[in-house]
């Protein structure tokens, strides 16, 4: 077992054994230390949040926003480590979908499924576990990370919460093909959509700058006709929360070729994500390079680095 795997295993075992208030204090102190240390991840978060809040926010207020952002990020990890010990009732009570429950329930019941574009914000693992606890089938994809043993442990973690997880590559079939089938069977398909990991994504305008976002959510909606929603995710003191907006209007099939319609729809997703992030910037956990013109520690290369979060759901492209 290597150090990375050992660290994750220790997190899952030890954090669950600690009393909740003790664990929360430890993670909050760790976040504050990271803030004071001011490493590369903290610098990137500050640069990203500056794009969100604009140039007029005083530096002291931005610094406090970064501190709250790191605390929110630490809270995500704490909750992720403790999720496997939660009962079915606790999973249902531990997350709130403020708006959109009836929409998703109707989509699942009608057998048309739903695509939900998510930001790297709040707690999407708690959201996925809540969907599964509702009795709704849920399928998503996860980036295949190294070491493989860590990737396999995260697969087991999410599958244990009731989610079907597909690898972004290396599976028996392309994930997009399988997701099309799952939507036809009425599955909820949540996909992280605010950052492209492939360097082949769709270029969009986001908070006034150019970035790339994955084409997967748009392509799935265009190919299947399934409703496409954009989620806002944030934390309240007592629970992670979300709200979904939509379904987004799909471009008319006669309006242009598929790639052109996918670009238009991905821009609509970007606009929806930006609106939600602007409402809750402290809960946007984006510690990686985001914009194509970023300099300094937020722009180490033309290709995005691997996620520092657990393997997530970047969306097939």
Tab-separated table of C-alpha atoms in Angstrom:
chain	number	residue	atom	x	y	z
A	1	UNK	CA	0.000	0.000	0.000
A	2	UNK	CA	1.568	3.333	-1.046
A	3	UNK	CA	1.372	6.607	0.889
A	4	UNK	CA	-1.529	8.033	-1.109
A	5	UNK	CA	-3.641	4.946	-0.578
A	6	UNK	CA	-2.614	4.781	3.067
A	7	UNK	CA	-3.709	8.385	3.576
A	8	UNK	CA	-7.157	7.792	2.110
A	9	UNK	CA	-7.643	4.573	4.060
A	10	UNK	CA	-6.637	6.353	7.254
A	11	UNK	CA	-9.077	9.140	6.454
A	12	UNK	CA	-11.991	6.798	5.986
A	13	UNK	CA	-11.210	4.759	9.095
A	14	UNK	CA	-9.922	7.319	11.557
A	15	UNK	CA	-12.194	10.243	10.755
A	16	UNK	CA	-15.263	8.045	11.118
A	17	UNK	CA	-14.034	6.933	14.534
A	18	UNK	CA	-13.713	10.471	15.872
A	19	UNK	CA	-16.628	12.348	17.463
A	20	UNK	CA	-18.152	14.722	14.934
A	21	UNK	CA	-17.215	17.994	16.694
A	22	UNK	CA	-13.625	16.812	17.204
A	23	UNK	CA	-13.224	15.852	13.569
A	24	UNK	CA	-14.765	19.152	12.422
A	25	UNK	CA	-12.330	21.125	14.587
A	26	UNK	CA	-9.340	19.206	13.224
A	27	UNK	CA	-10.343	19.837	9.610
A	28	UNK	CA	-11.116	23.501	10.239
A	29	UNK	CA	-7.722	24.023	11.896
A	30	UNK	CA	-6.070	22.278	8.963
A	31	UNK	CA	-7.843	24.591	6.518
A	32	UNK	CA	-6.743	27.669	8.447
A	33	UNK	CA	-3.148	26.448	8.457
A	34	UNK	CA	-3.294	25.939	4.694
A	35	UNK	CA	-4.612	29.482	4.367
A	36	UNK	CA	-1.785	30.936	6.432
A	37	UNK	CA	0.815	28.872	4.558
A	38	UNK	CA	-0.412	30.280	1.253
A	39	UNK	CA	0.665	27.445	-1.029
A	40	UNK	CA	0.056	27.047	-4.744
A	41	UNK	CA	-3.466	25.695	-4.306
A	42	UNK	CA	-4.421	28.605	-2.076
A	43	UNK	CA	-2.977	31.057	-4.604
A	44	UNK	CA	-4.970	29.468	-7.407
A	45	UNK	CA	-8.148	29.592	-5.343
A	46	UNK	CA	-7.541	33.288	-4.665
A	47	UNK	CA	-6.966	33.971	-8.373
A	48	UNK	CA	-10.105	32.072	-9.333
A	49	UNK	CA	-12.235	33.811	-6.727
A	50	UNK	CA	-10.924	37.182	-7.839
A	51	UNK	CA	-12.434	36.429	-11.261
A	52	UNK	CA	-15.750	35.637	-9.590
A	53	UNK	CA	-16.003	38.672	-7.328
A	54	UNK	CA	-14.370	41.174	-9.675
A	55	UNK	CA	-11.593	43.726	-9.175
A	56	UNK	CA	-13.384	46.003	-6.730
A	57	UNK	CA	-13.499	43.684	-3.705
A	58	UNK	CA	-10.795	44.789	-1.225
A	59	UNK	CA	-7.869	42.387	-0.792
A	60	UNK	CA	-8.691	41.812	2.874
A	61	UNK	CA	-12.206	40.695	1.986
A	62	UNK	CA	-10.907	38.446	-0.781
A	63	UNK	CA	-8.446	36.905	1.682
A	64	UNK	CA	-11.288	36.158	4.081
A	65	UNK	CA	-13.284	34.631	1.210
A	66	UNK	CA	-10.318	32.363	0.430
A	67	UNK	CA	-10.138	31.307	4.079
A	68	UNK	CA	-13.828	30.433	4.056
A	69	UNK	CA	-13.324	28.599	0.763
A	70	UNK	CA	-10.583	26.417	2.236
A	71	UNK	CA	-12.787	25.677	5.231
A	72	UNK	CA	-15.579	24.661	2.877
A	73	UNK	CA	-13.167	22.424	0.967
A	74	UNK	CA	-12.013	20.795	4.218
A	75	UNK	CA	-15.638	20.266	5.198
A	76	UNK	CA	-16.199	18.407	1.936
A	77	UNK	CA	-13.353	16.004	2.739
A	78	UNK	CA	-14.582	15.498	6.290
A	79	UNK	CA	-18.086	14.667	5.110
A	80	UNK	CA	-16.825	12.424	2.305
A	81	UNK	CA	-14.779	10.368	4.752
A	82	UNK	CA	-17.783	9.975	7.060
A	83	UNK	CA	-20.443	9.250	4.427
A	84	UNK	CA	-19.981	5.432	4.371
A	85	UNK	CA	-20.961	5.224	8.037
A	86	UNK	CA	-24.265	7.052	7.472
A	87	UNK	CA	-27.555	5.181	7.590
A	88	UNK	CA	-30.168	5.429	4.850
A	89	UNK	CA	-32.142	7.858	6.977
A	90	UNK	CA	-29.060	9.972	7.685
A	91	UNK	CA	-28.210	10.163	3.981
A	92	UNK	CA	-31.708	11.451	3.235
A	93	UNK	CA	-31.632	13.960	6.092
A	94	UNK	CA	-28.029	15.050	5.494
A	95	UNK	CA	-28.609	16.799	2.164
A	96	UNK	CA	-31.260	19.222	0.900
A	97	UNK	CA	-32.383	19.767	-2.671
A	98	UNK	CA	-33.966	23.161	-2.179
A	99	UNK	CA	-35.484	23.320	-5.640
A	100	UNK	CA	-35.947	20.610	-8.249
A	101	UNK	CA	-37.032	17.497	-6.340
A	102	UNK	CA	-40.327	17.231	-8.190
A	103	UNK	CA	-38.604	17.766	-11.540
A	104	UNK	CA	-36.158	14.912	-11.034
A	105	UNK	CA	-38.820	12.632	-9.585
A	106	UNK	CA	-41.015	13.197	-12.639
A	107	UNK	CA	-38.108	12.589	-15.043
A	108	UNK	CA	-37.222	9.296	-13.381
A	109	UNK	CA	-40.851	8.185	-13.219
A	110	UNK	CA	-41.343	8.990	-16.906
A	111	UNK	CA	-38.289	6.933	-17.856
A	112	UNK	CA	-36.560	9.820	-19.640
A	113	UNK	CA	-33.868	10.364	-17.022
A	114	UNK	CA	-32.085	13.665	-16.504
A	115	UNK	CA	-28.635	15.159	-17.055
A	116	UNK	CA	-27.444	17.443	-14.254
A	117	UNK	CA	-24.408	19.688	-14.828
A	118	UNK	CA	-22.595	20.269	-11.536
A	119	UNK	CA	-19.942	22.698	-10.318
A	120	UNK	CA	-16.983	21.715	-8.133
A	121	UNK	CA	-18.864	23.085	-5.141
A	122	UNK	CA	-20.537	21.996	-1.947
A	123	UNK	CA	-20.695	18.225	-1.622
A	124	UNK	CA	-21.613	16.271	-4.756
A	125	UNK	CA	-20.935	12.927	-3.023
A	126	UNK	CA	-23.641	13.727	-0.475
A	127	UNK	CA	-25.892	14.763	-3.365
A	128	UNK	CA	-25.278	11.485	-5.205
A	129	UNK	CA	-25.867	9.446	-2.066
A	130	UNK	CA	-29.116	11.360	-1.491
A	131	UNK	CA	-30.300	10.618	-5.047
A	132	UNK	CA	-29.570	6.917	-4.546
A	133	UNK	CA	-31.307	6.954	-1.156
A	134	UNK	CA	-34.406	8.349	-2.881
A	135	UNK	CA	-34.512	5.101	-4.825
A	136	UNK	CA	-33.620	6.815	-8.101
A	137	UNK	CA	-31.036	5.094	-10.322
A	138	UNK	CA	-27.908	7.214	-10.690
A	139	UNK	CA	-24.964	6.784	-13.053
A	140	UNK	CA	-21.926	8.982	-13.499
A	141	UNK	CA	-18.293	8.759	-14.597
A	142	UNK	CA	-15.020	9.046	-12.697
A	143	UNK	CA	-11.591	10.029	-13.906
A	144	UNK	CA	-9.195	7.088	-13.790
A	145	UNK	CA	-6.388	8.304	-11.554
A	146	UNK	CA	-3.093	6.841	-10.463
A	147	UNK	CA	-2.312	4.971	-8.356
A	148	UNK	CA	-4.940	2.473	-9.470
A	149	UNK	CA	-5.475	1.270	-5.907
A	150	UNK	CA	-6.700	4.728	-4.830
A	151	UNK	CA	-8.998	4.890	-7.848
A	152	UNK	CA	-10.445	1.485	-6.979
A	153	UNK	CA	-11.070	2.557	-3.397
A	154	UNK	CA	-12.984	5.618	-4.548
A	155	UNK	CA	-15.014	3.459	-6.902
A	156	UNK	CA	-15.902	1.166	-4.024
A	157	UNK	CA	-16.731	4.198	-1.869
A	158	UNK	CA	-19.196	5.670	-4.356
A	159	UNK	CA	-20.640	2.352	-5.410
A	160	UNK	CA	-21.213	1.604	-1.752
A	161	UNK	CA	-23.365	4.731	-1.616
A	162	UNK	CA	-25.555	3.382	-4.427
A	163	UNK	CA	-24.020	5.072	-7.488
A	164	UNK	CA	-23.069	3.356	-10.727
A	165	UNK	CA	-19.615	4.648	-11.681
A	166	UNK	CA	-18.131	4.397	-15.172
A	167	UNK	CA	-14.447	5.064	-15.933
A	168	UNK	CA	-13.683	7.934	-18.290
A	169	UNK	CA	-11.466	5.570	-20.273
A	170	UNK	CA	-10.318	1.978	-20.174
A	171	UNK	CA	-13.779	0.480	-19.750
A	172	UNK	CA	-15.345	-2.199	-21.919
A	173	UNK	CA	-17.436	0.418	-23.749
A	174	UNK	CA	-17.249	4.210	-24.173
A	175	UNK	CA	-18.966	5.950	-21.245
A	176	UNK	CA	-21.057	8.190	-23.505
A	177	UNK	CA	-22.610	5.118	-25.119
A	178	UNK	CA	-23.536	3.633	-21.752
A	179	UNK	CA	-24.887	6.916	-20.402
A	180	UNK	CA	-27.205	7.224	-23.399
A	181	UNK	CA	-28.631	3.816	-22.471
A	182	UNK	CA	-28.942	4.727	-18.806
A	183	UNK	CA	-30.840	7.902	-19.628
A	184	UNK	CA	-33.240	5.801	-21.689
A	185	UNK	CA	-33.809	3.706	-18.583
A	186	UNK	CA	-34.656	6.748	-16.468
A	187	UNK	CA	-31.353	7.284	-14.665
A	188	UNK	CA	-30.165	10.548	-13.144
A	189	UNK	CA	-26.782	11.381	-14.726
A	190	UNK	CA	-24.853	14.048	-12.779
A	191	UNK	CA	-21.638	15.298	-14.404
A	192	UNK	CA	-19.144	17.853	-13.154
A	193	UNK	CA	-19.142	20.482	-15.851
A	194	UNK	CA	-17.153	23.557	-14.811
A	195	UNK	CA	-13.648	22.389	-15.744
A	196	UNK	CA	-12.324	20.379	-18.668
A	197	UNK	CA	-9.717	17.732	-17.873
A	198	UNK	CA	-9.049	16.600	-21.430
A	199	UNK	CA	-7.810	19.825	-23.106
A	200	UNK	CA	-10.370	18.970	-25.808
A	201	UNK	CA	-13.369	20.688	-24.291
A	202	UNK	CA	-15.602	23.413	-25.610
A	203	UNK	CA	-14.301	26.957	-25.266
A	204	UNK	CA	-16.748	29.189	-23.396
A	205	UNK	CA	-16.868	32.586	-21.742
A	206	UNK	CA	-16.968	32.255	-17.955
A	207	UNK	CA	-16.859	35.258	-15.598
A	208	UNK	CA	-15.582	37.332	-18.497
A	209	UNK	CA	-12.655	35.064	-19.386
A	210	UNK	CA	-12.072	32.167	-21.768
A	211	UNK	CA	-11.994	28.620	-20.462
A	212	UNK	CA	-12.899	25.132	-21.628
A	213	UNK	CA	-15.697	22.983	-20.301
A	214	UNK	CA	-16.550	19.356	-21.087
A	215	UNK	CA	-18.964	18.716	-23.936
A	216	UNK	CA	-20.450	15.616	-22.311
A	217	UNK	CA	-23.537	17.112	-20.624
A	218	UNK	CA	-24.570	18.977	-23.774
A	219	UNK	CA	-23.921	16.010	-26.066
A	220	UNK	CA	-25.960	13.673	-23.895
A	221	UNK	CA	-28.928	16.033	-23.856
A	222	UNK	CA	-28.710	16.642	-27.603
A	223	UNK	CA	-28.425	12.952	-28.477
A	224	UNK	CA	-31.159	11.714	-26.149
A	225	UNK	CA	-33.506	14.668	-25.679
A	226	UNK	CA	-33.226	14.126	-21.913
A	227	UNK	CA	-33.803	17.243	-19.815
A	228	UNK	CA	-30.623	19.094	-18.902
A	229	UNK	CA	-30.381	20.943	-15.594
A	230	UNK	CA	-27.695	23.141	-14.071
A	231	UNK	CA	-27.068	22.769	-10.355
A	232	UNK	CA	-26.033	25.314	-7.783
A	233	UNK	CA	-24.362	23.680	-4.773
A	234	UNK	CA	-23.455	25.229	-1.445
A	235	UNK	CA	-23.275	24.704	2.287
A	236	UNK	CA	-25.634	25.786	5.010
A	237	UNK	CA	-24.425	25.412	8.618
A	238	UNK	CA	-26.391	22.191	9.075
A	239	UNK	CA	-26.206	20.534	5.642
A	240	UNK	CA	-24.943	20.658	2.065
A	241	UNK	CA	-27.620	22.006	-0.265
A	242	UNK	CA	-28.379	22.231	-3.960
A	243	UNK	CA	-30.858	23.755	-6.358
A	244	UNK	CA	-31.350	22.854	-9.992
A	245	UNK	CA	-32.495	25.171	-12.738
A	246	UNK	CA	-33.970	24.134	-16.062
A	247	UNK	CA	-34.457	22.191	-18.096
A	248	UNK	CA	-32.312	24.264	-20.423
A	249	UNK	CA	-33.700	24.961	-23.865
A	250	UNK	CA	-31.978	22.697	-26.405
A	251	UNK	CA	-30.932	24.228	-29.741
A	252	UNK	CA	-33.205	23.260	-32.614
A	253	UNK	CA	-31.778	20.344	-34.648
A	254	UNK	CA	-32.108	22.471	-37.790
A	255	UNK	CA	-30.072	25.311	-36.289
A	256	UNK	CA	-26.695	23.785	-37.163
A	257	UNK	CA	-24.452	20.719	-36.935
A	258	UNK	CA	-24.083	18.813	-33.669
A	259	UNK	CA	-20.774	20.405	-32.655
A	260	UNK	CA	-22.178	23.899	-33.151
A	261	UNK	CA	-25.247	23.089	-31.073
A	262	UNK	CA	-23.050	21.501	-28.391
A	263	UNK	CA	-20.988	24.708	-28.151
A	264	UNK	CA	-24.108	26.830	-27.800
A	265	UNK	CA	-25.560	24.568	-25.128
A	266	UNK	CA	-22.276	24.340	-23.220
A	267	UNK	CA	-22.195	28.142	-23.068
A	268	UNK	CA	-25.690	28.059	-21.563
A	269	UNK	CA	-24.404	25.584	-18.980
A	270	UNK	CA	-21.459	27.891	-18.244
A	271	UNK	CA	-23.812	30.835	-17.723
A	272	UNK	CA	-25.950	28.814	-15.319
A	273	UNK	CA	-22.936	27.580	-13.362
A	274	UNK	CA	-21.548	31.112	-13.122
A	275	UNK	CA	-24.809	32.424	-11.702
A	276	UNK	CA	-24.792	29.801	-8.953
A	277	UNK	CA	-21.103	30.191	-8.120
A	278	UNK	CA	-21.537	33.957	-7.868
A	279	UNK	CA	-24.230	33.404	-5.222
A	280	UNK	CA	-21.995	31.098	-3.144
A	281	UNK	CA	-18.348	31.782	-4.086
A	282	UNK	CA	-17.009	30.519	-0.749
A	283	UNK	CA	-18.213	26.998	-1.602
A	284	UNK	CA	-16.591	26.762	-5.051
A	285	UNK	CA	-13.679	24.382	-4.538
A	286	UNK	CA	-11.596	25.287	-7.566
A	287	UNK	CA	-7.954	25.072	-6.544
A	288	UNK	CA	-6.745	24.344	-10.072
A	289	UNK	CA	-6.010	26.465	-13.117
A	290	UNK	CA	-9.301	27.539	-14.631
A	291	UNK	CA	-8.874	30.207	-17.328
A	292	UNK	CA	-6.794	29.972	-20.473
A	293	UNK	CA	-5.034	33.285	-19.833
A	294	UNK	CA	-4.089	32.683	-16.194
A	295	UNK	CA	-0.474	33.307	-15.196
A	296	UNK	CA	1.603	32.315	-12.216
A	297	UNK	CA	0.835	29.293	-10.009
A	298	UNK	CA	-2.588	29.004	-11.560
A	299	UNK	CA	-1.116	28.393	-15.004
A	300	UNK	CA	1.660	25.772	-14.815
A	301	UNK	CA	1.061	24.439	-18.314
A	302	UNK	CA	-1.387	24.382	-21.176
A	303	UNK	CA	-2.866	21.123	-19.877
A	304	UNK	CA	-4.862	21.035	-16.634
A	305	UNK	CA	-3.294	19.157	-13.756
A	306	UNK	CA	-4.895	16.139	-12.184
A	307	UNK	CA	-7.538	16.886	-9.610
A	308	UNK	CA	-6.463	17.169	-5.981
A	309	UNK	CA	-9.966	16.066	-5.023
A	310	UNK	CA	-11.078	12.477	-5.281
A	311	UNK	CA	-11.843	11.171	-8.765
A	312	UNK	CA	-14.976	12.986	-9.756
A	313	UNK	CA	-17.402	13.160	-12.639
A	314	UNK	CA	-15.857	15.279	-15.375
A	315	UNK	CA	-18.250	14.184	-18.084
A	316	UNK	CA	-17.497	12.225	-21.234
A	317	UNK	CA	-16.063	14.097	-24.213
